[in-house]
XYZ file of C-alpha atoms in Angstrom:
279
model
C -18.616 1.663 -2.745
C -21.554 0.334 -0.537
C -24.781 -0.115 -2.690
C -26.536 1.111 0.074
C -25.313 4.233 -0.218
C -25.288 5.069 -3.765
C -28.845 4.061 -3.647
C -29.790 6.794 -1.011
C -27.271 9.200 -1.933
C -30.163 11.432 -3.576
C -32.077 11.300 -0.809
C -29.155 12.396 0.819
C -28.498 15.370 -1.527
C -31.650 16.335 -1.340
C -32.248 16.179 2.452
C -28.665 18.579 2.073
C -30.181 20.820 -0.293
C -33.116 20.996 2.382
C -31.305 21.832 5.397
C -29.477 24.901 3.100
C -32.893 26.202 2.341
C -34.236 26.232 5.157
C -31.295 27.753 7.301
C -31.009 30.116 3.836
C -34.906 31.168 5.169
C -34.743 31.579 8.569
C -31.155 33.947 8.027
C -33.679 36.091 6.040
C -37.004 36.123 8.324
C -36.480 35.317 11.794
C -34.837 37.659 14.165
C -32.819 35.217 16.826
C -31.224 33.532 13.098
C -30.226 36.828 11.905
C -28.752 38.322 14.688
C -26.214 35.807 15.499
C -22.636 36.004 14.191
C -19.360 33.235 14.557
C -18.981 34.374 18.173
C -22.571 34.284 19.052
C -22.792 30.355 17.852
C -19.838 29.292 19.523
C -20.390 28.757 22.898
C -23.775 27.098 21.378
C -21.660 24.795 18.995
C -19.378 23.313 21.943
C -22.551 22.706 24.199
C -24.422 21.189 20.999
C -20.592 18.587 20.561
C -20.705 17.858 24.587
C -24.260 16.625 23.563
C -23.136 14.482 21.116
C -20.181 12.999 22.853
C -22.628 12.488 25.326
C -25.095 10.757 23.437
C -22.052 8.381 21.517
C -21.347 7.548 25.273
C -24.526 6.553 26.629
C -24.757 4.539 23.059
C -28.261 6.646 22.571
C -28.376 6.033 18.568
C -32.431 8.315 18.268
C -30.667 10.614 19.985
C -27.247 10.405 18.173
C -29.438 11.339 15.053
C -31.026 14.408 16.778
C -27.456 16.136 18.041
C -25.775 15.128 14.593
C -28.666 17.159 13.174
C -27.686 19.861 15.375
C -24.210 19.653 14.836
C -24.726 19.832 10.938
C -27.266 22.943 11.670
C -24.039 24.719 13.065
C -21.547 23.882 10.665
C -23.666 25.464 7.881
C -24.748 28.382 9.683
C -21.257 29.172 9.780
C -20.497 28.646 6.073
C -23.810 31.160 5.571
C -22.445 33.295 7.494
C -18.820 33.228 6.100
C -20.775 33.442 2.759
C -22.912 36.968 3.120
C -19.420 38.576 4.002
C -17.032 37.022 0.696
C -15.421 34.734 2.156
C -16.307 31.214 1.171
C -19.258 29.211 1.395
C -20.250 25.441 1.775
C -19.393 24.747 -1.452
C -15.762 25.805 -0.494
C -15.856 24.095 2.840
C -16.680 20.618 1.738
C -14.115 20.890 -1.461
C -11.451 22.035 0.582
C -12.153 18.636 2.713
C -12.007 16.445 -0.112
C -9.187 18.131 -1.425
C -7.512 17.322 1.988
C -8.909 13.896 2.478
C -7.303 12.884 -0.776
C -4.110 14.669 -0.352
C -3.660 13.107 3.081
C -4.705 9.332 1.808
C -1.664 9.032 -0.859
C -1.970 5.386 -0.360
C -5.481 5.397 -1.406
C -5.191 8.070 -4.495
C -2.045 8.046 -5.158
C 1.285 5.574 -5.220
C 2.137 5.862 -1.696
C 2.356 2.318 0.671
C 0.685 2.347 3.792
C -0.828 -0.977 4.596
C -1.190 -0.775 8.535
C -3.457 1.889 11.142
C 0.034 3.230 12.043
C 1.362 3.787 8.566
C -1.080 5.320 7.691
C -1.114 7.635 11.200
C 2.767 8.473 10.117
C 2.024 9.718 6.754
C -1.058 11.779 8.131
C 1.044 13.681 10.369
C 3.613 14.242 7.769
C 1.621 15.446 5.301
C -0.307 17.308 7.755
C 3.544 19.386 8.022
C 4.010 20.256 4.846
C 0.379 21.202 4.389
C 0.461 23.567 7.297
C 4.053 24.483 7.122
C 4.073 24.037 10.926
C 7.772 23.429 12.229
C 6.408 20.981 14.835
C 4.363 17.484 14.981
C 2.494 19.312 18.012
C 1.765 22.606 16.473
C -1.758 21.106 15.150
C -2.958 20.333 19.035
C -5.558 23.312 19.116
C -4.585 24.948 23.087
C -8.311 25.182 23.880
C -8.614 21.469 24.154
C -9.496 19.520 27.488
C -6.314 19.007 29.456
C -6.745 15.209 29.163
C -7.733 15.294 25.382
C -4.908 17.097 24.576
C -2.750 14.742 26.607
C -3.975 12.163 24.294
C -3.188 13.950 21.321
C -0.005 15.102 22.130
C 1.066 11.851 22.509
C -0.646 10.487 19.457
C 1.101 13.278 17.281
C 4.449 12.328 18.971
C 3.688 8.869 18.761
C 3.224 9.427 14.597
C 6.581 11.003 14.202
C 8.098 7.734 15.806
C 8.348 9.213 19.392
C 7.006 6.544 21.769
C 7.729 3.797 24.087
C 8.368 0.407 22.243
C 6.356 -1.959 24.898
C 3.798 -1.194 26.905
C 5.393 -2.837 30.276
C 7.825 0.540 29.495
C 5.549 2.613 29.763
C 4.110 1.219 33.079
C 7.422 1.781 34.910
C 7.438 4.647 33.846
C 3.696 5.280 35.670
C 5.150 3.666 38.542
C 8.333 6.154 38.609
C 5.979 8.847 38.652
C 4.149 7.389 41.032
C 7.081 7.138 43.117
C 8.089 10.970 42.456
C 4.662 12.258 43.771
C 4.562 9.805 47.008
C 7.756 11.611 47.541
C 6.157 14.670 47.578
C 4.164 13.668 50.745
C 6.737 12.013 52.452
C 7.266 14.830 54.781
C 5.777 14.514 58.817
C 4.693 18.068 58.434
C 2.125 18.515 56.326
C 3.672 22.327 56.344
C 6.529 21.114 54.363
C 4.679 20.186 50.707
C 5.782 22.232 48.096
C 2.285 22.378 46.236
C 3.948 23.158 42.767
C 5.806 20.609 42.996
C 3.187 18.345 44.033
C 0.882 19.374 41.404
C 3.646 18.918 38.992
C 4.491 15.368 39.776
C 0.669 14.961 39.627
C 0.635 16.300 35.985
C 3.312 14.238 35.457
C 1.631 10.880 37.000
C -1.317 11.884 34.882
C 0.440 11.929 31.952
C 1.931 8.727 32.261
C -1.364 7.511 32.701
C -3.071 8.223 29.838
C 0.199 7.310 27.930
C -0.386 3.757 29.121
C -3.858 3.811 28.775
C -3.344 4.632 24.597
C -1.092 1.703 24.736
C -3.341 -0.655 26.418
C -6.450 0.325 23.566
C -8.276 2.248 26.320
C -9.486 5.807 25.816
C -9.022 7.677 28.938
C -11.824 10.432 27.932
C -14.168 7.841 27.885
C -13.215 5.555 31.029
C -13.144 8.547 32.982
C -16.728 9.653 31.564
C -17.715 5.709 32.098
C -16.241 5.954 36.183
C -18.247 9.363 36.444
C -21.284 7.815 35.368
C -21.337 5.287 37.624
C -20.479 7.425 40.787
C -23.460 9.306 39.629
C -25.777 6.797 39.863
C -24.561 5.400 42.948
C -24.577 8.458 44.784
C -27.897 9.391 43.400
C -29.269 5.910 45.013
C -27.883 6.909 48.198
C -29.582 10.104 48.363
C -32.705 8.118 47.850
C -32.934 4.885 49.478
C -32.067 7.389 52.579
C -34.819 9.709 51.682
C -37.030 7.043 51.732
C -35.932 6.074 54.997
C -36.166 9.283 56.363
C -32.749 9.950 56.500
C -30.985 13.336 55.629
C -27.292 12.390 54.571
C -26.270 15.081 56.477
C -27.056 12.722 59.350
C -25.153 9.502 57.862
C -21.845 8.670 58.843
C -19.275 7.536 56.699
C -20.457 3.739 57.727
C -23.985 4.134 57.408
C -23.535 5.766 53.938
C -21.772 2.606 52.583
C -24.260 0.377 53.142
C -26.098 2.847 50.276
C -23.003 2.604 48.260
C -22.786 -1.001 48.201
C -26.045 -1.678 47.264
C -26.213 0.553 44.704
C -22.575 -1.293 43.396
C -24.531 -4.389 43.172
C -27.222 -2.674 40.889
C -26.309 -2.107 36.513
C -26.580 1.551 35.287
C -29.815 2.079 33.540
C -29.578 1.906 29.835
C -29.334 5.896 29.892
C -26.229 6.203 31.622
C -24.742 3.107 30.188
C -21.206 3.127 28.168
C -21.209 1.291 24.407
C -19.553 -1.714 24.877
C -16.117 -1.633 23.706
C-alpha cells in the first residue's frame, strides 16, 4: 500500500468522522436538511454528478475537489436518512462495498487467475450473475441511463461474456453497412416517400455501430461528443461576438458571412475552461 496514504489515512478518518457530524447536525437543526427525503435529493444528486463529469472534462482538479465534496455530501445524506427509518446506515453501505469489491477481485483475494484488463472484465460480469441472480449479462444496465451511455455499456457487458467483434476493421464494415442501410432510407425522389421509423431505426442502428467502433478504437464516445460540443460552443459564442462588435445582428448574416466568424474562431484553442484532459 502507498505510504502516502497510510500516513494521511487519519486525517482521512477524521475529516469522515467530520462530514457525519456535521450532516448528523444540520438533519437535527436546520429546516431545508430535515425536510428532504430520497426523492427530494435526487434530482439534486444527478445535477451535483453532471457537475462532476463536467468538471473531470474540463480537467478542473479545485473544482473536481469541490463537486466530489458534494457528491460525498449526498451519498451520506442518504445513508442518514436510510438510518432514522431501520434500514442500514453508512456503516452498512461501505461494508457491503468491501464485501463486494473483494468478492468480485477473486484474483486479488482469492485463487482465481486473471492477469489481463479483460480477464479481469470477464470474471466481473460473471460474478456480478451469480451475485445478482440476474438471468442476463445486460440485466445490470440501469434503463434510466443516457441513450449513448447505455450503448456503451451494453456493449461492454456483452463484450465481457465473449460477445464481440474479433478486429476492429469488423466492426467498421459493419458502420459502413449501416451506413449504407440509412442512405437507403433517403434514396427516394420524393421526400414524401421516407418511412421515418425506419429512418430513425437505421439511425439507431448507425449509432450503435458507432460507438461500438469507437470502444474498439480506445475512444469514449461520451466524452468526444462532450469534447465536439465544447468546441461548437465556443465557436459559435465568438461569432455572436466578433459580429456584435461589428455591429452586426446574426440575424442579418448569411450563411457566407457567418463563416468567416467560424473560421476564425477554428483557428483560435478553447480556453483552459472548456478544454478536454488530454487523453
Amino acid at each position: 500500500m502507498d505510504t502516502t496514504t497510510t500516513d494521511r489515512r487519519p486525517a482521512q478518518l477524521a475529516a469522515f468522522g467530520r462530514l457525519l457530524d456535521v450532516l448528523e447536525r444540520l438533519r437535527a437543526e436546520c429546516p431545508w436538511d430535515r425536510k428532504q427525503t430520497l426523492e427530494s435529493l435526487r434530482h439534486l444528486t444527478i445535477e451535483e454528478t453532471y457537475e462532476l463529469s463536467d468538471a473531470i472534462i474540463r480537467n478542473d482538479l479545485p473544482d473536481l475537489k469541490k463537486e466530489l465534496g458534494d457528491v460525498f455530501l449526498h451519498l451520506i445524506f442518504y445513508a442518514k436518512i436510510a438510518s432514522e427509518t431501520g434500514h442500514f446506515d453508512i456503516a452498512d453501505v461501505l461494508n457491503a462495498q468491501c464485501e463486494k469489491l473483494i468478492f468480485r477481485h477473486p484474483h486479488i483475494y482469492g485463487n482465481a487467475q486473471a492477469d489481463t484488463e479483460e480477464e479481469v472484465k470477464k470474471n466481473w460480469e460473471q460474478l456480478k450473475l451469480q451475485e445478482k441472480g440476474n438471468t442476463s449479462v445486460l440485466g445490470g444496465v440501469p434503463t434510466s441511463l443516457p441513450a449513448l451511455v447505455k450503448a456503451m455499456r451494453i456493449q461492454e457487458k456483452a463484450r465481457g461474456a465473449g460477445f464481440d467483434w474479433e478486429k476492429p476493421e469488423q466492426v467498421w464494415e459493419k458502420v459502413q453497412e449501416e451506413l449504407g442501410e440509412f442512405k437507403d432510407e433517403f434514396a427516394h425522389a420524393d421526400p414524401a416517400a421516407i418511412n421515418p421509423e425506419r429512418a430513425a431505426a437505421e439511425f439507431g442502428d448507425l449509432l450503435f455501430s458507432l460507438i461500438n467502433f469507437a470502444r474498439h478504437a480506445g475512444i469514449n464516445p461520451e466524452e468526444a461528443l462532450e469534447r465536439t460540443n465544447r468546441k461548437f460552443i465556443h465557436r459559435f459564442q465568438h461569432l455572436e461576438t466578433q459580429a456584435a462588435r461589428n455591429g452586426q445582428r446574426l440575424a442579418d448574416l448569411n450563411l457566407a458571412q457567418m463563416d468567416v466568424y467560424w473560421e476564425e474562431a477554428k483557428q483560435q484553442a478553447l480556453p483552459p475552461s472548456q478544454n478536454s484532459p488530454t487523453k
